[in-house]
Structures are given as structure tokens and as C-alpha cells.
Amino acid sequence: MTTPLTAEHNGPTATGSRPVLRVEDLRVRFSTGGRTIHAVNGLSYELMPGRTLAIIGESGSGKSVSVRALTGLLPPSAEITGSARLGETELVGLDERSLRGIRGNDIAMVFQDPARSLNPTMSIGAQIAEAVRMHDRVPKKVAIERAVELLTLVRLPAPERRIKEYPHQLSGGMRQRVMIAIALAADPKVLIADEATTALDVTTQAQIMELLVDLQERLGAAVVMISHDLGLAACYAHEVLVMYAGRAVEHAETRTLFSNVRMPYTHALLGAIPQLTTPSHARLTVVGGHPPDLASLPDGCPFAPRCPRATERCRVEMPPLEEHEPGHLYACWHPVEGPPGVGPGAAETSGRAEASGHAVAGPGGGAVPAAASPNGDTGGKELT
Ligand SMILES: Nc1ncnc2c1ncn2[C@@H]1O[C@H](COP(=O)(O)OP(=O)(O)O)[C@@H](O)[C@H]1O
Ligand SMILES: [Mg+2]
């Protein structure tokens, strides 16, 4: 590793530094069989070094496509427009060769299924050493030494012995540690974890998330964590971006968002959505209706057909994503009003629970996602 392990963690209050990743009006569409699928529709966000951004949303909301677009991991049928800048480098429109150089170097990705990402015929030591040598042309022996260091860093027990083992000899959690070691071999500026813990049991999920948080704080990398698990997002992310139909519909510091949800869709995800026309005790616990057809999106708010607060305006006019309260962006004409006493003040103590104290899952004393218990129960909703 060439990065000092002392890199200071830029907490939620970090304002002086520059974004490591700046995504602006990112759009991705697929043209297949005469249909055009609008998977990402004007996504914008900035990511500061040392920060963790959770992107959450139902299955098919464009989470994976939005991050794959950054690293050239989409098929040629994908048409990508807008801008995504990694430092000074514009990624949109970059040639495949340059993207390959960025992929696994400046931006590393960890996916849900480590078994498929690892080569079954190579020892894990050889695979990590290969990743080290792709980044830094050191002799093989040095690369193997680094592999042991990296496995120690990701807390794989008995790394000297384990480097000789093959993926099938490891548990799912250990394989994910190996994937993280491979990701870290290149000192990435941005680490993208796309449902990286989804396939793991609850205890291992927590261990891997804590590992990611710890490494991120020590290495100073920025993390984009894609998750269907609101509990994980609440515990481990500094900020949360909620995606619907390829757009950000709500984005704020974790505590602000969870204690002061504005967008009815987010509320629905959390399992409680006050309606304009029904008594306040009425509660929905699942997001009723179907996600929109990405091949024929409406003019207005794409959530309107499922939204109990929707009015005629919502059906004809798309609400823009705007900063309606300090640090709190949402796209809604009829935002949910917060309960008395829970206001923008909650934003003052923003940021995720400390890594070591993820039991502190009650940001700002406000509503921890009701639907997101630490055991991964999302109230029966399919959010992946
Ligand atoms: N290669 C592809 N060709 C056509 N459509 C695709 C392709 N990849 C993804 N999509 C579509 O893009 C939308 C967003 O997908 P995805 O980003 O994987 O969703 P998420 O990760 O939020 O579950 C989905 O409707 C999906 O079917
Ligand atoms: Mg996905």
C-alpha cells in the first residue's frame, strides 16, 4: 500500500476539500429491440474524500447502472451522457483503454457475488498479487508480500496460509474480504460497493460493513455503497441518496434524512407514509403499485401514480431536485411534513453513527427507518 494508513477522516463537516467524484446530470439509456430504456435520468451528486454515500432504492431504479456507467462496465447498447468527473478527469466519453486504467485503480468496485468475481483456478494470493502488479509493477515476491499485508488489513485470519488457498476453500464473507483486498490493492480514490454484503448472513454483513468503514477512514477513500438495506445505510453512510426511476429524489446527511424524511417515496420505503387526504394514523407499510416503465416515463413525477399525496400538478410537472432546507435536497411538490420538534435542527448533528458504535442507530433521536431493522428485515419489501 502506498497510501499512509493515517489519512485523516474527513467527517461530515469536511468542507474545505474538493469532491473526488462529481456526477452531473448523468443519463444512461439502452436501445434494445426498438425500445429505449431510460435507466438513469439526470443523476447528480458530489462525493468528498473520506465520505460514504449510500444509494438506495427499489430494484430497477438505476443504482447499478449509474455506477457502472462511471467505469465503462456497461454494454455498448448503453448511451451515456452528462458528466462524471473523477478529480479533473471526465469519465463520460472516455475511451475504453483509459477507462480500463481507471477501473480497478482510481475507482474500485466490489460486487454482491465474490464467487463470480474471483478466478476459481487461481489461489487468492496470486489474484491479489496480480491486482497489486497491475497497479504497481513490483517483483512477484514483493506483490505476494503485499497480498499478505492486504489480507491482514482486511482481517482475514492466518493470511500467510490463506494466500495459497482457492476461492472455494473460503466462506462467502472471507471471499468478500479477498475482493476488498483486491479492490484496495490499487489505492482507489473511490470504492464502490454494489450490494457487497447482500449475499452474506447478518453477522458477516455487519463485519464487512465495519471493515469497509474502518478501511475508508484509515485510507481516506470515498465510498459509494449501494444497498437495499436501509438499516445498513443508516448505520454506515454519512449521506443517503434515494433513487427512483433513475433520478435522485431525496439526498441528505443520514441523520437529516432519516429524522426528517420529505419525499413520500422515501417515506414509503421506511414503511410509513402520511397521506394528504386520510387521517394521520393511516400507514402504508409497503410501496404499493409498480415501478414505472422506464421505456415510457411520464412527464410529471414518476412516483405520482403510486403516491397518495399526488395531485394533478404532480402528474404533469416534474418536481426538480432542489435544496429546500439546508443540506436537504428533495424532488417533490407535496413533501411530507416532519413531526413537531423534528426539524432542520436535526441537521446540526449530522453524519453516520461512529463505525464502532453502529448500535447508535437512532440518528438525531429521530425516526430510524422503521422498516430497516439491523437484522436486514425490510418489512417484506423487495428493494434490491
Ligand atoms: N444491459 C442492459 N440493457 C437494457 N436494460 C438494462 C441493462 N442493464 C440494466 N438495464 C435496465 O436498467 C434499469 C436499471 O437497472 P439497475 O441499475 O440494475 O437497477 P438497480 O441496481 O437499481 O436494481 C432496469 O430497468 C434494468 O432492466
Ligand atoms: Mg443493482
XYZ file of C-alpha atoms and ligand atoms in Angstrom:
412
model
C 0.000 0.000 0.000
C 1.348 3.375 -0.825
C -1.345 5.285 0.994
C -0.440 6.151 4.556
C -2.819 4.483 6.940
C -3.124 7.702 8.862
C -5.079 9.641 6.252
C -7.414 11.804 8.202
C -11.050 11.003 8.040
C -12.993 13.818 6.538
C -16.124 13.771 8.559
C -19.438 15.257 7.684
C -18.095 18.691 8.436
C -15.332 18.470 5.845
C -15.913 21.468 3.658
C -12.522 22.627 2.517
C -11.609 19.687 0.318
C -12.721 19.161 -3.242
C -15.064 16.427 -4.370
C -13.280 13.314 -5.548
C -16.269 12.464 -7.716
C -18.702 14.900 -9.270
C -21.648 13.415 -11.135
C -23.758 15.910 -13.054
C -26.925 15.228 -14.992
C -25.822 11.675 -15.715
C -28.116 9.871 -18.126
C -27.968 6.313 -19.374
C -30.313 4.760 -21.869
C -30.359 1.394 -23.549
C -31.767 0.987 -27.018
C -32.804 -2.597 -27.494
C -35.388 -4.137 -29.815
C -36.929 -0.821 -30.810
C -37.399 0.203 -27.188
C -35.411 2.794 -25.331
C -34.996 2.136 -21.637
C -34.209 5.269 -19.668
C -32.280 3.740 -16.795
C -30.583 6.860 -15.399
C -32.287 10.195 -15.920
C -30.286 13.157 -14.739
C -28.473 11.971 -11.647
C -26.274 14.484 -9.852
C -24.208 14.221 -6.707
C -20.812 15.065 -5.316
C -18.669 12.837 -3.202
C -15.992 14.190 -0.901
C -12.891 12.212 0.033
C -13.391 10.073 3.105
C -17.157 10.059 2.831
C -19.614 7.231 2.422
C -22.656 7.826 0.251
C -25.411 5.224 0.320
C -27.557 4.963 -2.785
C -30.824 3.241 -2.013
C -33.959 2.459 -3.956
C -36.106 -0.342 -5.234
C -34.861 -2.917 -7.650
C -34.529 -1.449 -11.131
C -34.185 2.168 -10.007
C -30.855 2.521 -11.807
C -28.439 2.210 -8.900
C -26.094 -0.315 -10.506
C -26.277 1.201 -13.972
C -25.415 4.615 -12.537
C -22.168 3.389 -11.016
C -21.279 1.020 -13.827
C -21.524 3.978 -16.182
C -18.595 5.534 -14.335
C -16.207 2.709 -15.108
C -17.164 1.601 -18.597
C -18.812 -1.550 -17.315
C -21.951 -1.180 -19.419
C -22.606 -2.934 -22.738
C -22.209 -0.974 -25.993
C -26.006 -0.584 -26.193
C -25.733 1.902 -23.332
C -25.732 5.551 -24.340
C -24.216 7.655 -21.576
C -24.488 11.438 -21.433
C -23.918 14.104 -18.833
C -20.779 14.345 -16.785
C -18.920 12.352 -14.188
C -15.619 13.786 -13.141
C -13.088 11.910 -11.108
C -10.891 14.726 -9.877
C -10.115 16.522 -13.112
C -10.842 13.554 -15.390
C -14.119 13.437 -17.273
C -15.237 9.809 -17.367
C -18.200 10.177 -19.716
C -16.982 9.630 -23.247
C -13.565 8.435 -22.163
C -12.105 5.729 -24.404
C -12.186 2.112 -23.262
C -8.447 1.930 -22.742
C -8.386 4.899 -20.380
C -11.447 3.611 -18.565
C -9.737 0.282 -18.061
C -6.883 2.176 -16.480
C -9.255 3.911 -14.087
C -11.249 0.799 -13.311
C -9.576 -1.112 -10.535
C -7.181 1.762 -9.954
C -8.798 5.079 -9.107
C -12.239 3.519 -8.882
C -12.533 0.015 -7.474
C -15.718 -1.972 -7.283
C -16.878 -4.754 -5.014
C -19.970 -6.654 -6.116
C -22.565 -8.826 -4.491
C -21.181 -12.121 -5.649
C -17.489 -12.578 -4.868
C -17.601 -16.187 -6.052
C -18.241 -14.975 -9.586
C -15.707 -12.174 -9.480
C -12.852 -14.395 -8.331
C -10.995 -16.791 -10.580
C -11.687 -20.315 -9.278
C -8.460 -21.700 -10.750
C -6.061 -19.249 -9.102
C -5.015 -19.055 -5.464
C -6.275 -15.947 -3.745
C -2.683 -14.850 -3.117
C -1.957 -14.973 -6.835
C -5.096 -12.978 -7.590
C -4.305 -10.262 -5.100
C -0.675 -10.182 -6.228
C -1.881 -9.766 -9.814
C -4.016 -6.807 -8.757
C -1.032 -5.309 -6.935
C 1.159 -5.713 -10.033
C -1.457 -4.151 -12.302
C -1.244 -1.055 -10.189
C 2.425 -1.105 -9.348
C 4.982 -3.127 -11.323
C 6.821 -4.591 -8.371
C 8.532 -8.007 -8.481
C 6.257 -11.001 -7.853
C 7.784 -11.661 -4.449
C 7.001 -8.139 -3.288
C 3.487 -8.432 -4.696
C 2.906 -11.599 -2.671
C 4.171 -9.819 0.449
C 1.703 -7.032 -0.252
C -1.022 -9.629 -0.717
C -0.353 -10.875 2.806
C -0.399 -7.277 4.084
C -3.687 -6.621 2.336
C -5.238 -9.795 3.721
C -4.099 -8.726 7.167
C -5.662 -5.317 6.531
C -9.000 -6.918 5.641
C -8.616 -9.123 8.717
C -8.562 -12.489 7.054
C -7.323 -14.939 9.666
C -3.964 -16.661 9.026
C -3.175 -14.712 5.845
C 0.174 -16.468 5.171
C -1.636 -19.755 4.944
C -4.730 -18.441 3.246
C -2.921 -16.910 0.274
C -2.293 -20.415 -1.019
C -5.967 -21.323 -0.881
C -8.518 -21.200 -3.686
C -11.811 -19.316 -3.596
C -13.915 -22.439 -2.995
C -11.992 -23.067 0.222
C -13.214 -19.807 1.729
C -16.566 -18.790 3.180
C -18.648 -16.097 1.475
C -17.528 -13.499 3.990
C -13.868 -14.417 3.508
C -14.245 -14.230 -0.255
C -15.722 -10.761 0.111
C -12.703 -9.801 2.244
C -10.494 -11.043 -0.576
C -12.469 -8.910 -3.052
C -11.969 -5.900 -0.814
C -8.247 -6.675 -0.608
C -8.127 -6.781 -4.417
C -10.056 -3.508 -4.573
C -7.626 -1.894 -2.135
C -4.533 -3.197 -3.945
C -4.706 -0.152 -6.156
C -5.266 2.540 -3.508
C -8.578 3.574 -5.050
C -9.851 7.106 -4.616
C -13.391 5.789 -4.830
C -14.569 2.395 -3.691
C -17.957 1.325 -4.980
C -19.674 -1.466 -3.080
C -22.708 -2.612 -5.061
C -24.810 -4.758 -2.733
C -21.486 -6.054 -1.468
C -22.961 -7.608 1.646
C -26.358 -8.641 0.328
C -25.485 -12.302 -0.119
C -23.978 -12.623 3.350
C -25.573 -13.575 6.629
C -26.411 -10.745 9.002
C -23.386 -11.110 11.287
C -20.978 -11.260 8.372
C -22.741 -8.286 6.749
C -22.053 -6.183 9.807
C -18.431 -7.345 9.943
C -17.835 -6.498 6.294
C -19.526 -3.108 6.622
C -17.456 -2.297 9.676
C -14.368 -3.336 7.796
C -15.264 -1.051 4.886
C -15.917 1.872 7.192
C -12.706 1.287 9.103
C -10.626 0.981 5.946
C -12.259 4.012 4.446
C -11.412 6.065 7.486
C -7.843 4.816 7.558
C -7.242 5.104 3.836
C -9.282 8.218 3.192
C -11.075 6.753 0.173
C -14.617 7.759 -0.663
C -17.190 5.001 -0.706
C -20.379 4.661 -2.699
C -22.408 1.984 -1.042
C -25.365 0.665 -2.968
C -27.804 -1.090 -0.745
C -31.379 -2.215 -0.451
C -30.883 -2.345 3.292
C -31.916 0.903 4.922
C -30.538 -0.262 8.236
C -27.071 -0.623 6.751
C -27.347 2.758 5.095
C -28.451 4.366 8.352
C -25.607 2.808 10.289
C -22.716 3.184 7.908
C -23.275 6.027 5.452
C -22.598 9.708 6.027
C -25.207 10.614 3.497
C -28.036 8.893 1.717
C -29.302 9.390 -1.804
C -32.662 7.837 -2.627
C -33.127 6.906 -6.269
C -36.385 6.475 -8.132
C -36.693 5.864 -11.864
C -33.084 6.789 -12.450
C -33.158 10.067 -10.544
C -32.234 11.232 -7.104
C -35.483 12.069 -5.318
C -34.062 12.793 -1.872
C -30.493 13.370 -0.712
C -29.194 14.497 2.662
C -26.934 13.650 5.542
C -28.042 10.349 7.000
C -29.383 11.802 10.230
C -31.183 14.632 8.495
C -32.782 12.294 6.051
C -33.921 9.652 8.457
C -35.182 12.073 11.060
C -36.850 14.360 8.587
C -37.982 12.420 5.542
C -39.650 14.659 2.973
C -40.160 12.644 -0.171
C -43.226 10.372 0.010
C -41.295 7.645 -1.773
C -38.629 7.623 0.933
C -41.379 7.574 3.490
C -42.921 4.624 1.752
C -39.592 2.833 1.831
C -39.459 3.477 5.536
C -42.875 1.966 5.932
C -44.887 4.995 6.973
C -46.393 7.490 4.641
C -48.790 10.139 5.887
C -51.409 10.955 3.289
C -52.858 14.347 2.491
C -56.411 13.120 2.377
C -56.581 10.456 5.040
C -56.191 10.584 8.799
C -52.642 10.722 10.019
C -52.830 7.290 11.583
C -53.164 5.747 8.144
C -49.971 3.958 7.354
C -48.697 2.095 4.376
C -46.113 -0.499 5.089
C -45.226 -1.464 1.549
C -44.706 0.646 -1.511
C -47.876 -0.191 -3.368
C -48.098 -0.248 -7.124
C -45.390 -0.930 -9.635
C -42.166 0.814 -10.511
C -42.540 2.919 -13.660
C -41.920 1.592 -17.143
C -38.518 3.028 -17.966
C -39.351 2.846 -21.660
C -42.230 5.324 -21.300
C -41.712 7.629 -18.380
C -44.437 10.194 -17.655
C -43.932 13.951 -17.997
C -44.619 14.530 -14.354
C -43.235 12.915 -11.240
C -42.632 9.234 -11.995
C -43.736 8.333 -8.471
C -47.090 10.131 -8.840
C -49.094 7.033 -9.893
C -48.094 5.354 -6.623
C -48.108 8.403 -4.394
C -51.024 9.026 -2.046
C -50.103 12.707 -1.870
C -50.053 13.240 -5.626
C -52.128 15.991 -7.195
C -52.751 16.997 -10.789
C -49.594 19.100 -10.755
C -47.502 16.022 -9.924
C -48.867 14.201 -12.943
C -47.933 16.925 -15.421
C -44.924 18.688 -13.956
C -41.745 17.007 -12.839
C -40.577 18.360 -9.480
C -36.887 19.261 -9.690
C -34.406 18.070 -7.078
C -33.755 21.177 -5.025
C -32.172 22.101 -1.732
C -35.360 23.056 0.107
C -33.715 23.037 3.509
C -30.010 23.430 4.267
C -28.262 20.289 3.082
C -31.538 18.547 2.344
C -32.472 18.040 -1.288
C -35.685 16.554 -2.477
C -37.867 16.444 -5.545
C -41.471 16.777 -4.512
C -44.368 19.193 -4.857
C -46.055 17.915 -1.697
C -43.332 16.908 0.719
C -44.186 15.110 3.911
C -44.090 17.481 6.851
C -41.917 16.420 9.719
C -43.363 15.619 13.119
C -43.353 18.560 15.569
C -39.977 19.113 17.117
C -38.110 17.300 14.406
C -36.919 19.990 12.127
C -33.892 21.169 10.244
C -32.142 21.361 13.604
C -31.554 17.662 13.273
C -29.103 18.544 10.545
C -26.742 20.125 13.043
C -25.608 16.796 14.352
C -25.351 15.087 11.078
C -23.371 12.140 9.907
C -23.392 8.466 10.404
C -23.061 6.704 13.669
C -19.432 6.137 14.518
C -18.134 2.980 12.977
C -17.524 1.379 16.297
C -20.916 2.307 17.575
C -23.279 1.243 14.893
C -25.724 0.344 17.587
C -26.312 4.093 17.694
C -28.985 3.632 15.105
C -31.194 6.458 16.105
C -29.821 9.395 14.205
C -30.791 12.632 15.813
C -33.177 10.829 18.055
C -35.496 10.788 15.114
C -37.163 8.034 13.243
C -34.710 5.332 12.492
C -36.061 3.648 9.427
C -38.902 1.665 10.842
C -38.622 -0.792 8.044
C -34.940 -1.264 8.499
C -34.065 -3.342 11.449
C -30.454 -4.403 11.904
C -31.408 -7.940 11.034
C -31.915 -6.853 7.491
C -35.677 -7.100 7.632
C -37.052 -4.504 5.260
C -40.638 -5.098 6.130
C -41.217 -7.515 3.307
C -40.287 -5.048 0.601
C -38.129 -6.077 -2.304
C -35.616 -3.327 -2.583
C -32.654 -4.918 -4.266
N -27.763 -4.042 -20.437
C -28.987 -3.573 -20.258
N -29.845 -3.474 -21.307
C -31.089 -2.990 -21.133
N -31.577 -2.576 -19.954
C -30.780 -2.655 -18.882
C -29.448 -3.160 -18.981
N -28.882 -3.117 -17.743
C -29.830 -2.610 -16.922
N -30.963 -2.340 -17.600
C -32.188 -1.772 -17.045
O -31.884 -0.576 -16.376
C -32.719 -0.412 -15.242
C -31.891 -0.134 -14.024
O -31.167 -1.291 -13.683
P -30.174 -1.368 -12.441
O -29.290 -0.181 -12.421
O -29.513 -2.693 -12.493
O -31.166 -1.298 -11.224
P -30.831 -1.453 -9.665
O -29.368 -1.665 -9.499
O -31.316 -0.186 -9.035
O -31.636 -2.618 -9.211
C -33.538 -1.700 -15.141
O -34.814 -1.464 -15.677
C -32.781 -2.672 -15.984
O -33.629 -3.632 -16.540
Mg -28.305 -3.313 -8.727
